[in-house]
XYZ file of C-alpha atoms in Angstrom:
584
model
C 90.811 8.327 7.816
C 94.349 10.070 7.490
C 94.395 13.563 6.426
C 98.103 13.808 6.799
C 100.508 14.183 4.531
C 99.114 12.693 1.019
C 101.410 9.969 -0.293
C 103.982 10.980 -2.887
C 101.800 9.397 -5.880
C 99.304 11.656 -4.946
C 101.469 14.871 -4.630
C 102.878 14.618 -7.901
C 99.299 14.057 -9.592
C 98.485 17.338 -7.579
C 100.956 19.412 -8.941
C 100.117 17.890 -12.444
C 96.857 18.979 -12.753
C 98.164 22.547 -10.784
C 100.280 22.953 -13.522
C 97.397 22.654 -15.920
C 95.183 24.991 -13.834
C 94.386 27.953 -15.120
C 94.022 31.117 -12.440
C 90.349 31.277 -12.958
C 90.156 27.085 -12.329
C 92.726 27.583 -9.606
C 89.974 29.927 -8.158
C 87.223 27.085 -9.089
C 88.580 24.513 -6.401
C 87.839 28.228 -3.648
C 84.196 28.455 -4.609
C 81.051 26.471 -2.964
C 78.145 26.811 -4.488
C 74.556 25.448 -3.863
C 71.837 25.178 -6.144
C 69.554 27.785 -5.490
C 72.296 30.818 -6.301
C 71.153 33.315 -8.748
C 74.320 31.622 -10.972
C 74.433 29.267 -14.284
C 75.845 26.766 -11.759
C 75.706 23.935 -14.092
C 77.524 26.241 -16.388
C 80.273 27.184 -14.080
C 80.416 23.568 -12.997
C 81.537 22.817 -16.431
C 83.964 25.543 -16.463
C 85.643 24.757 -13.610
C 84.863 27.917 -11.542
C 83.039 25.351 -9.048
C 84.547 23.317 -6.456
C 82.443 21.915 -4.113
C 78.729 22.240 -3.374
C 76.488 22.059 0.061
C 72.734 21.160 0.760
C 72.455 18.419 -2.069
C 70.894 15.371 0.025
C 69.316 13.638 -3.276
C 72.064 11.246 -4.646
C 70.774 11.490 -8.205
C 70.856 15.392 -8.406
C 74.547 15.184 -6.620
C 75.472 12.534 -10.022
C 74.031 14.593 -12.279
C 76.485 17.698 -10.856
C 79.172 15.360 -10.875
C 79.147 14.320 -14.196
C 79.104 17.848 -15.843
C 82.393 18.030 -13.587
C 84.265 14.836 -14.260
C 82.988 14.433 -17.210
C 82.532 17.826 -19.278
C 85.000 19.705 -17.790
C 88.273 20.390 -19.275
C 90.468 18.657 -16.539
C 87.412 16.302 -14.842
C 88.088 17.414 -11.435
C 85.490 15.997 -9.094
C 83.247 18.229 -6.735
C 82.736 17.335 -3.027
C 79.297 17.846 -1.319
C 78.925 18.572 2.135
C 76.039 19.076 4.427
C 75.362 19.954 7.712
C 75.034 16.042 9.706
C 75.001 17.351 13.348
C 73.255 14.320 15.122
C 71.819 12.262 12.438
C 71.245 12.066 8.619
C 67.730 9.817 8.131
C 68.545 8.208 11.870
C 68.672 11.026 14.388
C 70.723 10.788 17.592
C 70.562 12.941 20.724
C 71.611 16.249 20.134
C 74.729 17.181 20.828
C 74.638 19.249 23.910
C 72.394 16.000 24.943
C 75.061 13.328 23.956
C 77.664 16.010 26.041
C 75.542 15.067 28.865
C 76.449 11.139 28.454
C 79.918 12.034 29.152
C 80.896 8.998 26.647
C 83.504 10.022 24.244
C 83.386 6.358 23.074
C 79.629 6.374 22.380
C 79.861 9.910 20.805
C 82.268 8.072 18.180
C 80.227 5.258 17.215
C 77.299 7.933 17.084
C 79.345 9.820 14.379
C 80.718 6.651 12.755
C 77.053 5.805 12.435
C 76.012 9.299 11.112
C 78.463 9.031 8.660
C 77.366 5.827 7.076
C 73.897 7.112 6.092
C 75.409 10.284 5.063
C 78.006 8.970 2.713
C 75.317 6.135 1.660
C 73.779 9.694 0.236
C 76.645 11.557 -1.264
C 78.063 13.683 1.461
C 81.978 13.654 1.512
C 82.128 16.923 3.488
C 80.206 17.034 7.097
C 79.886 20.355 8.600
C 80.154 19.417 11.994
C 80.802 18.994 14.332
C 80.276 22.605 15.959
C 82.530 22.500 18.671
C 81.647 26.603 20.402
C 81.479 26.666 24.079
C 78.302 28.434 25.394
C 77.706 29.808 29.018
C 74.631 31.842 27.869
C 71.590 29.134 27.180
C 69.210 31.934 25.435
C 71.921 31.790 22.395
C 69.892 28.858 20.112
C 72.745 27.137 19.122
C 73.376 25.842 22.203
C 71.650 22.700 21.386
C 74.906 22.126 18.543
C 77.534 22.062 20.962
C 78.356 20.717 24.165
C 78.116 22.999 27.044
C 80.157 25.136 29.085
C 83.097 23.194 30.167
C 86.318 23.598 27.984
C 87.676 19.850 28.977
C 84.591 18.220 28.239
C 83.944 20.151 25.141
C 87.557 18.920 24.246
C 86.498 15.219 24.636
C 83.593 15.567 23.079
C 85.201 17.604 20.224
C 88.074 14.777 19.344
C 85.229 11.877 19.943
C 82.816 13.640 16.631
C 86.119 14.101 14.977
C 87.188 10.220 15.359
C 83.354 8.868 14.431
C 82.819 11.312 11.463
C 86.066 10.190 10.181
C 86.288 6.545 10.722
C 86.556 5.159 7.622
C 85.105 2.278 5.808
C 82.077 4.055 4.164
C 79.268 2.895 1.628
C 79.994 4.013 -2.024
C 83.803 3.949 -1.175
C 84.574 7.143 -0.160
C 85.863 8.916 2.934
C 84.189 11.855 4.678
C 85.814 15.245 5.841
C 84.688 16.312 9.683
C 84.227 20.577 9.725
C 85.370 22.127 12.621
C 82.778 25.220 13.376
C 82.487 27.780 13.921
C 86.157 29.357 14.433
C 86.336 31.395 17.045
C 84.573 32.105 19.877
C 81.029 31.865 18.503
C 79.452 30.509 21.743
C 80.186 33.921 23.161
C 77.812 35.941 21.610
C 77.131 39.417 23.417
C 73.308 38.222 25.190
C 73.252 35.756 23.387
C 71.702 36.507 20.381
C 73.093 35.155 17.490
C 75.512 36.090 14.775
C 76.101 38.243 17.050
C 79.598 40.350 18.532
C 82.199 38.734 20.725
C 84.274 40.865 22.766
C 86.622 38.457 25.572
C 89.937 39.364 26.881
C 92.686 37.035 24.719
C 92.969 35.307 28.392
C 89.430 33.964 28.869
C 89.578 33.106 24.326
C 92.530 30.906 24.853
C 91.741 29.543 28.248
C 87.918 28.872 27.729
C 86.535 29.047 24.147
C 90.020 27.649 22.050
C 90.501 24.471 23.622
C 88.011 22.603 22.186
C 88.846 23.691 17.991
C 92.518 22.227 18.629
C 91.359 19.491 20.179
C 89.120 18.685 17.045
C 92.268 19.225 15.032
C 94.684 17.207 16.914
C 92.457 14.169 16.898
C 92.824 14.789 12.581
C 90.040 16.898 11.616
C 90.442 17.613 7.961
C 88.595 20.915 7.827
C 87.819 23.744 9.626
C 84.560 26.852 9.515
C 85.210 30.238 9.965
C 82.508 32.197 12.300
C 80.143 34.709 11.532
C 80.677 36.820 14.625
C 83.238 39.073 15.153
C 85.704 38.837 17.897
C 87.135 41.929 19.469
C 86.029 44.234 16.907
C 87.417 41.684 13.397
C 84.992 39.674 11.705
C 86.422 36.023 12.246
C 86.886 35.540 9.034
C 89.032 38.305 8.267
C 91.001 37.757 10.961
C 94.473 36.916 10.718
C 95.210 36.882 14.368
C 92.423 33.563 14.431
C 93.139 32.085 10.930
C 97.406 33.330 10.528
C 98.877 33.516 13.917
C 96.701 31.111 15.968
C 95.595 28.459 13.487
C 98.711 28.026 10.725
C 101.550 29.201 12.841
C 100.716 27.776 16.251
C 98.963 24.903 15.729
C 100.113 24.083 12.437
C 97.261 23.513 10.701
C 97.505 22.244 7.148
C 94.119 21.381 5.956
C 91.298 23.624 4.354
C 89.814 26.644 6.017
C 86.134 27.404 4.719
C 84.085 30.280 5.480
C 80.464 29.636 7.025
C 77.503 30.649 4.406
C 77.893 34.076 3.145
C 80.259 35.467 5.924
C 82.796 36.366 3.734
C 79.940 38.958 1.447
C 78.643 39.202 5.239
C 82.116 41.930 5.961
C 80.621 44.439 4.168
C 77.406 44.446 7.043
C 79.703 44.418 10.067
C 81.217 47.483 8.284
C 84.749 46.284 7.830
C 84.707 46.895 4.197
C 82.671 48.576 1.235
C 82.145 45.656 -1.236
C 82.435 42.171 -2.184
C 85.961 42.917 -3.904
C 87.469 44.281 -0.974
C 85.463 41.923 1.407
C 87.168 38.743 -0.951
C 90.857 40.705 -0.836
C 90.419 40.569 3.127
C 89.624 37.108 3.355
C 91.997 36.045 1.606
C 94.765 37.715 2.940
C 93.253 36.178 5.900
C 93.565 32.822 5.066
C 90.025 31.819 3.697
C 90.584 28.654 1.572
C 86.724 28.442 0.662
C 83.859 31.180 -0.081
C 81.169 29.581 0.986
C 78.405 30.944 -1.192
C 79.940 34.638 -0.597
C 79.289 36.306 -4.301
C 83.323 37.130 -3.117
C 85.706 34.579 -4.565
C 84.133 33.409 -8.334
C 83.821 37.006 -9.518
C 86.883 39.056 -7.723
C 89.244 36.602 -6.081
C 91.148 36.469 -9.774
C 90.955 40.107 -10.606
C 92.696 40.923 -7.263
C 95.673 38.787 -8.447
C 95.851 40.829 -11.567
C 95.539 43.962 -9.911
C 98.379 42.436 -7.957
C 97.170 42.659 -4.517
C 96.454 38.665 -3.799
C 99.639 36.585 -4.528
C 98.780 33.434 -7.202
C 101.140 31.356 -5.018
C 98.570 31.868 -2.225
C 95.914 31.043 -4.451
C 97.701 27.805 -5.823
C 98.601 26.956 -1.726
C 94.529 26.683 -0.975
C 93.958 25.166 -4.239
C 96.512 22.029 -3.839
C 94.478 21.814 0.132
C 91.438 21.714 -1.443
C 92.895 18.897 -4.277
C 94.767 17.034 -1.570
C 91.461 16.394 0.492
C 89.437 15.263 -2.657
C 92.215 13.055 -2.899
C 92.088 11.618 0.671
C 88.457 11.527 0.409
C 88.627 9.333 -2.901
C 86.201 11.269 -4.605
C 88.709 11.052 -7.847
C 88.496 7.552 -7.837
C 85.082 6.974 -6.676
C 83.254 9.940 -7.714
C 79.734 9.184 -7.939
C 77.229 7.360 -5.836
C 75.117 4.477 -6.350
C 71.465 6.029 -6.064
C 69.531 3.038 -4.365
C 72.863 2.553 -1.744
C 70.640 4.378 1.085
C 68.096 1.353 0.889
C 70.532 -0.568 2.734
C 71.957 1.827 5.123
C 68.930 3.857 6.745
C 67.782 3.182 9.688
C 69.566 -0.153 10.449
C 68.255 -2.027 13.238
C 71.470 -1.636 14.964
C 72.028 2.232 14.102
C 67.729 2.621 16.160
C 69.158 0.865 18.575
C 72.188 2.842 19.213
C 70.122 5.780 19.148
C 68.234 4.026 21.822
C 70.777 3.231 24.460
C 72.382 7.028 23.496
C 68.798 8.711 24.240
C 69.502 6.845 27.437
C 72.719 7.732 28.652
C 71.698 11.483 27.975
C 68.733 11.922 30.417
C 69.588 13.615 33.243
C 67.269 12.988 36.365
C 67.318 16.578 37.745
C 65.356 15.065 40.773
C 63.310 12.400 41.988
C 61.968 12.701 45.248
C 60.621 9.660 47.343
C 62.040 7.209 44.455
C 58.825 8.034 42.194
C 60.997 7.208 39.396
C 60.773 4.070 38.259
C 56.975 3.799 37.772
C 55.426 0.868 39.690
C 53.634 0.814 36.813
C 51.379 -2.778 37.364
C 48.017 -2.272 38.209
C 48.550 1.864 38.006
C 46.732 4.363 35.828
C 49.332 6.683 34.258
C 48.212 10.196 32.920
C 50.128 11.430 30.340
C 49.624 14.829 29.959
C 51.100 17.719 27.594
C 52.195 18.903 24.356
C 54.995 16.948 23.770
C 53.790 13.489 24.967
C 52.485 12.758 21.075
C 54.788 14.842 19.571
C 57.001 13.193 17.098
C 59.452 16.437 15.440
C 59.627 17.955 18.518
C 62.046 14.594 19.260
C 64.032 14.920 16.386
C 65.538 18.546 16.984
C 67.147 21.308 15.049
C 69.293 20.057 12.327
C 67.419 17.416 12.108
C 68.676 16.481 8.505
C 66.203 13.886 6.659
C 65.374 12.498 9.576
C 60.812 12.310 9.578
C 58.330 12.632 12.114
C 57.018 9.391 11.034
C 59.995 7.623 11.983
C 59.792 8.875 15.227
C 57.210 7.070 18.003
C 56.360 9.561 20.664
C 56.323 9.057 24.204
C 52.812 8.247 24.542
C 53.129 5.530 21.187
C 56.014 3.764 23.496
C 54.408 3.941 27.011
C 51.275 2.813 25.489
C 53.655 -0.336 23.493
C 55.165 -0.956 26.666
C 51.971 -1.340 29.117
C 49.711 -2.550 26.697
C 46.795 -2.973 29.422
C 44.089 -1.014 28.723
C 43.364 1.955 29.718
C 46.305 2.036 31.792
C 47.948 5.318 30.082
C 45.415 8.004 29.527
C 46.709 10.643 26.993
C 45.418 14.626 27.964
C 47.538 16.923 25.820
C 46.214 20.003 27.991
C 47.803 22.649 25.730
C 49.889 23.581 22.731
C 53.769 24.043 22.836
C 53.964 28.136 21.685
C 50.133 28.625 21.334
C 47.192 30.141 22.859
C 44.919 26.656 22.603
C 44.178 24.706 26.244
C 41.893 22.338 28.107
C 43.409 22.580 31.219
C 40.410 21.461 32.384
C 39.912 17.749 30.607
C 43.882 17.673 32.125
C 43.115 17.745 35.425
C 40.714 15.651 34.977
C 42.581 13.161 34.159
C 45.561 13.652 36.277
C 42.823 13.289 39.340
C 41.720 9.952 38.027
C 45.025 8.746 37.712
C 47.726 6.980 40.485
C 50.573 9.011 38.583
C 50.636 12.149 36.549
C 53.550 11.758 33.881
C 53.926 15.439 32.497
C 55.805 16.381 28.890
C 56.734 19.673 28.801
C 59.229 21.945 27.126
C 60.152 23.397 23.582
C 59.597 22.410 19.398
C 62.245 21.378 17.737
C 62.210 25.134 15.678
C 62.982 26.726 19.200
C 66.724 26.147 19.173
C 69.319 25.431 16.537
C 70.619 28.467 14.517
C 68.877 31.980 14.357
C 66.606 30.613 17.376
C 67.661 32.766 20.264
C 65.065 32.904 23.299
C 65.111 36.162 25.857
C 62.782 34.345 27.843
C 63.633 30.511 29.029
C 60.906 29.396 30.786
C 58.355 27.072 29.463
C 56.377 28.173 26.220
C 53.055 28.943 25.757
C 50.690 27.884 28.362
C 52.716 25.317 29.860
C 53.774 26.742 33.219
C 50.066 27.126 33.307
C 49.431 23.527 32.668
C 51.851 22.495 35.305
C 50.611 24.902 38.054
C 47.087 23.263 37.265
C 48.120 19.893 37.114
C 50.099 19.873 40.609
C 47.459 21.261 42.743
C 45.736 18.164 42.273
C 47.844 16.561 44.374
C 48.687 13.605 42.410
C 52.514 12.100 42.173
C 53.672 14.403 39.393
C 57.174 13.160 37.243
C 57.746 15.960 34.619
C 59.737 14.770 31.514
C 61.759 17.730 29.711
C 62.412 17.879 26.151
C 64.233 20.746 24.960
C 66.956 22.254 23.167
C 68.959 23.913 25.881
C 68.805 24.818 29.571
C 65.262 25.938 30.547
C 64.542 27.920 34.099
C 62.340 25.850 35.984
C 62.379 26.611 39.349
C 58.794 26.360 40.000
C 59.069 23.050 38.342
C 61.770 22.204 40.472
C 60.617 23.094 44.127
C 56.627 21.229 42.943
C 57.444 18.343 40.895
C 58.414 14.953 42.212
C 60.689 13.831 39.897
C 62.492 15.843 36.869
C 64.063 13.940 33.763
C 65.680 16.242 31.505
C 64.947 14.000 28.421
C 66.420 16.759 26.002
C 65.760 16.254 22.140
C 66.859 12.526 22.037
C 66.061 11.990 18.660
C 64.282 8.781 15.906
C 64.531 6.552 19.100
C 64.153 8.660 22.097
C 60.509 7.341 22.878
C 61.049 3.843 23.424
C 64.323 5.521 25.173
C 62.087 7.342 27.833
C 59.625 4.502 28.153
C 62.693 2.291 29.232
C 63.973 4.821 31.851
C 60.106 5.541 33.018
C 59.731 2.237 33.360
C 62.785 1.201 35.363
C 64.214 -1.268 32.427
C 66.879 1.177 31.729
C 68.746 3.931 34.106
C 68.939 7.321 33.021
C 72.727 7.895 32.596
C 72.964 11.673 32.066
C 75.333 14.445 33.946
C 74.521 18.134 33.308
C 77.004 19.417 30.791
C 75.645 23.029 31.443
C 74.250 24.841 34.193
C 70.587 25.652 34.285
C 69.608 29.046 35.410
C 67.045 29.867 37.782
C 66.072 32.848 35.844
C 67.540 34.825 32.784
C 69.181 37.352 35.276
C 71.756 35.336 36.532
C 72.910 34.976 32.652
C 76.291 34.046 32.269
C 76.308 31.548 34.422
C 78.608 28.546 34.801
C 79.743 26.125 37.609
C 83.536 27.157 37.176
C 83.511 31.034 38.051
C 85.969 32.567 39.455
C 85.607 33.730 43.127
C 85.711 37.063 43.891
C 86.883 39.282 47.120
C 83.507 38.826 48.236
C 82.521 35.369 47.041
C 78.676 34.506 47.416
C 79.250 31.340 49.403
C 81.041 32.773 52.472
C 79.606 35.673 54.705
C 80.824 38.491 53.055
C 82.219 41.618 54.994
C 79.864 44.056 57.101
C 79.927 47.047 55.535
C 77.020 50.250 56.033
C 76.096 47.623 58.689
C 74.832 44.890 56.011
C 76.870 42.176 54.630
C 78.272 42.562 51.305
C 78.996 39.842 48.929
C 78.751 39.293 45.203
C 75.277 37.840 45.364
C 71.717 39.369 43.821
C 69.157 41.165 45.602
């Protein structure tokens, strides 16, 4: 879909209904709302003070908030809704540090194409993805969102979500906006904790962490998120040096800037400012199109123009964006949704099967040692073993959307499908994911009585994805236990991974026989990992990230920069013992 430029039809019916705009409607178009504020939102709906809403996936509730706008309203503008579709709406994909790893901009596109059709079948116009932050520190949750720690292959990957989420030719006959997050430098936060500070020399932020955003916006992304961190001591979105100098003036960007949820009210905790009035006067002299459920723009956005420190024609500016977009998006001609249009559109055959070959191309054999991988699987008893061989949301991931467990076949379901002999797989879950409960004991026995010992290990899908940092990345639980247990019995041992981000395994590692890093491949990834198991399909995956051998050696990425004393050469006797930049 074309976000340039809207045709001059268009413009003129934007500055009609701008000329009809009062300042408080003007302000309307700025203000995203969801249902659950402590706000008469049907009420301000109606008067115009609403623009846009997020987190409405039930098509009749998003008609009946439509219709108060277009249809009680004085001037019937329509609302967009947006949501956040990372990897999937009711069919999940791979997530995205996982489809990173299939280095396939092509297949990342018709992944997003394919997201979008089940989300616009539902009434989203506005996507909130694709998150685009580099991350070097795996303990930071939202690693899983993103796609690693390369700034050219975040750049591909960034344009390909763009190109899919924005394809065109959706149900219901509307377009849909991609959301460029989270602007800037997000993936940097300080130990990775997040919502946390950013502090980077402006070398390393353009170099590293900025390539990816403008590639997103050169391949036509309509929209763009501001951060919640800060970056060198400014909130991100107060920050005209991000949103004024980097964003409008060098890059020319002319479509709408929103803030992330609450990060404009969210000034007043990082201590730039006292209260919501003077947290909405610096975000808008910022550049902050959209408040994003802030309590910021709907109640002091128009009271700063009449105290005369916001100019209207700013105010009119980010209005006409916001109106230009709902044109593009054809939400004035095609405003509401036929209800029963997602009966058609969920989980196609072809969309499962996608997901399938995706799940595929995103495992990453970390090792396999004598060629135990594929499984010689006639005539051999399998063990499956662990918590997340018959686990069915640990597939699906953060962000997982309306994608359901049921949906979902585990690994054991397709393995079992696949070699339907019986007997031949033996299921042992031998412990919980994050939990005390165990019988290591009825494991063991069954990896002894098998020819080959098929461990699933690794995290639930509430372990990464936002506000899930980790300190610790090893295996959860009593997992490393489980895997100590089950490889002194000295059976062939192939460990399948699914996780959110980069675990430390290096006990795994130097034990194990083979290693498939299955990550959280989403509705189809069990079949997926019965196929590569099994031999009928090749695991296609590259690491997009590097995986630490311990928490220690955080930051760290394959392109450092050497130093005087680099850690792969023999460094320089000094005090009579060699010194390089290496740890103890």
């Amino acid at each position: 879909m074309d976000f340039s430029q809207p045709d001059p039809k268009t413009v003129q019916r934007i500055e009609d209904l701008l000329q009809q705009m009062t300042l408080d409607e003007k302000v309307g178009q700025l203000v995203q709302a969801d249902v659950y504020w402590k706000q008469d939102v049907p009420q301000m709906v109606r008067d115009g003070r609403v623009g846009s809403m997020l987190s409405i996936r039930d098509p009749r509730t998003i008609n009946v908030y439509q219709r108060i706008a277009v249809e009680e309203s004085r001037l019937g503008i329509p609302l967009l809704f947006g949501n956040d579709v990372l990897h999937g709406y009711r069919t999940i994909f791979p997530i995205p540090l996982a489809m990173a790893c299939t280095w396939n901009p092509g297949l990342v596109a018709d992944v997003a194409a394919a997201i979008s059709i089940e989300a616009a079948a539902a009434g989203t116009t506005w996507n909130f993805s694709p998150m685009v932050d580099l991350c070097r520190d795996p303990r930071w949750g939202r690693v899983a969102e993103g796609a690693g720690e390369d700034p050219y292959l975040g750049s591909a990957m960034a344009a390909a979500w763009v190109r899919g989420f924005q394809a065109g030719d959706l149900p219901g006959g509307r377009g849909m906006a991609a959301c460029v997050k989270h602007f800037g430098g997000y993936g940097g936060a300080e130990a990775g904790r997040d919502y946390n500070t950013v502090d980077m020399s402006e070398r390393r932020l353009r170099d590293d962490y900025l390539p990816p955003y403008r590639a997103a916006l050169e391949a036509g992304a309509a929209t763009l998120m501001t951060a919640f961190n800060e970056l060198n001591g400014i909130p991100a979105t107060a920050d005209p040096f991000l949103l004024q100098d980097v964003l409008r003036r060098e890059w020319g960007f002319q479509g709408v800037v929103i803030s992330d949820y609450d990060a404009i009210g969210e000034l007043i905790f990082h201590g730039l400012v006292a209260d919501h009035h003077q947290a909405t006067l610096c975000s808008a002299q910022a550049g902050v199109d959209v408040d994003m459920m802030g309590d910021a723009y709907p109640f002091h956005l128009a009271a700063l123009v009449r105290e005369g420190l916001v100019d209207e024609a700013w105010i009119t500016a980010a209005a006409r964006r916001v109106l230009a977009l709902k044109f593009r998006l054809g939400v004035f001609t095609a405003p509401y949704i036929e209800e029963g249009l997602t009966n058609k559109v969920f989980l196609r055959p072809e969309a499962l099967e996608l997901g399938r070959q995706a799940a595929v191309q995103a495992a990453v054999l970390l090792k396999n040692e004598g060629n135990l991988l594929p499984l010689a699987a006639e005539g051999r008893r399998i063990a499956l073993i662990g918590p997340l061989a018959d686990d069915r949301s640990a597939l699906l991931g953060s962000w997982s959307c309306e994608g359901r467990a049921e949906d979902t076949p585990t690994l054991l379901e397709s393995l079992r499908q696949a070699l339907p002999a019986e007997g031949q797989v033996h299921f042992a879950p031998g412990c919980e994911i994050d939990g005390p409960q165990a019988d290591i004991p009825a494991a063991c026995e069954a990896a002894r009585a098998a020819d080959v010992v098929v461990l699933a290990l690794g995290e639930s899908e509430g372990m990464s994805g936002e506000a899930h940092s980790r300190a610790h990345l090893g295996l959860p639980g009593r997992q490393q236990e489980l895997l100590e247990a089950v490889a002194a019995t000295g059976r062939p041992l192939v460990v399948v991974l699914v996780c959110g981000r980069p675990l430390a395994i290096p006990w795994m590692e130097q034990h194990a026989g083979a290693i498939l890093l299955a990550w959280q491949g989403g509705t189809s990834s069990g079949p997926a990992l019965a196929d590569v198991l099994l031999g009928h399909a090749a695991p296609g995956g590259r690491l997009c990230i590097s995986l630490p051998r311990c928490e220690g050696q955080i930051p760290i990425y394959y392109a450092r920069k050497n130093t005087g004393r680099p850690a792969d050469l023999g460094g320089v006797t000094q005090f009579n013992q060699s010194h390089k930049s290496v740890y103890l």
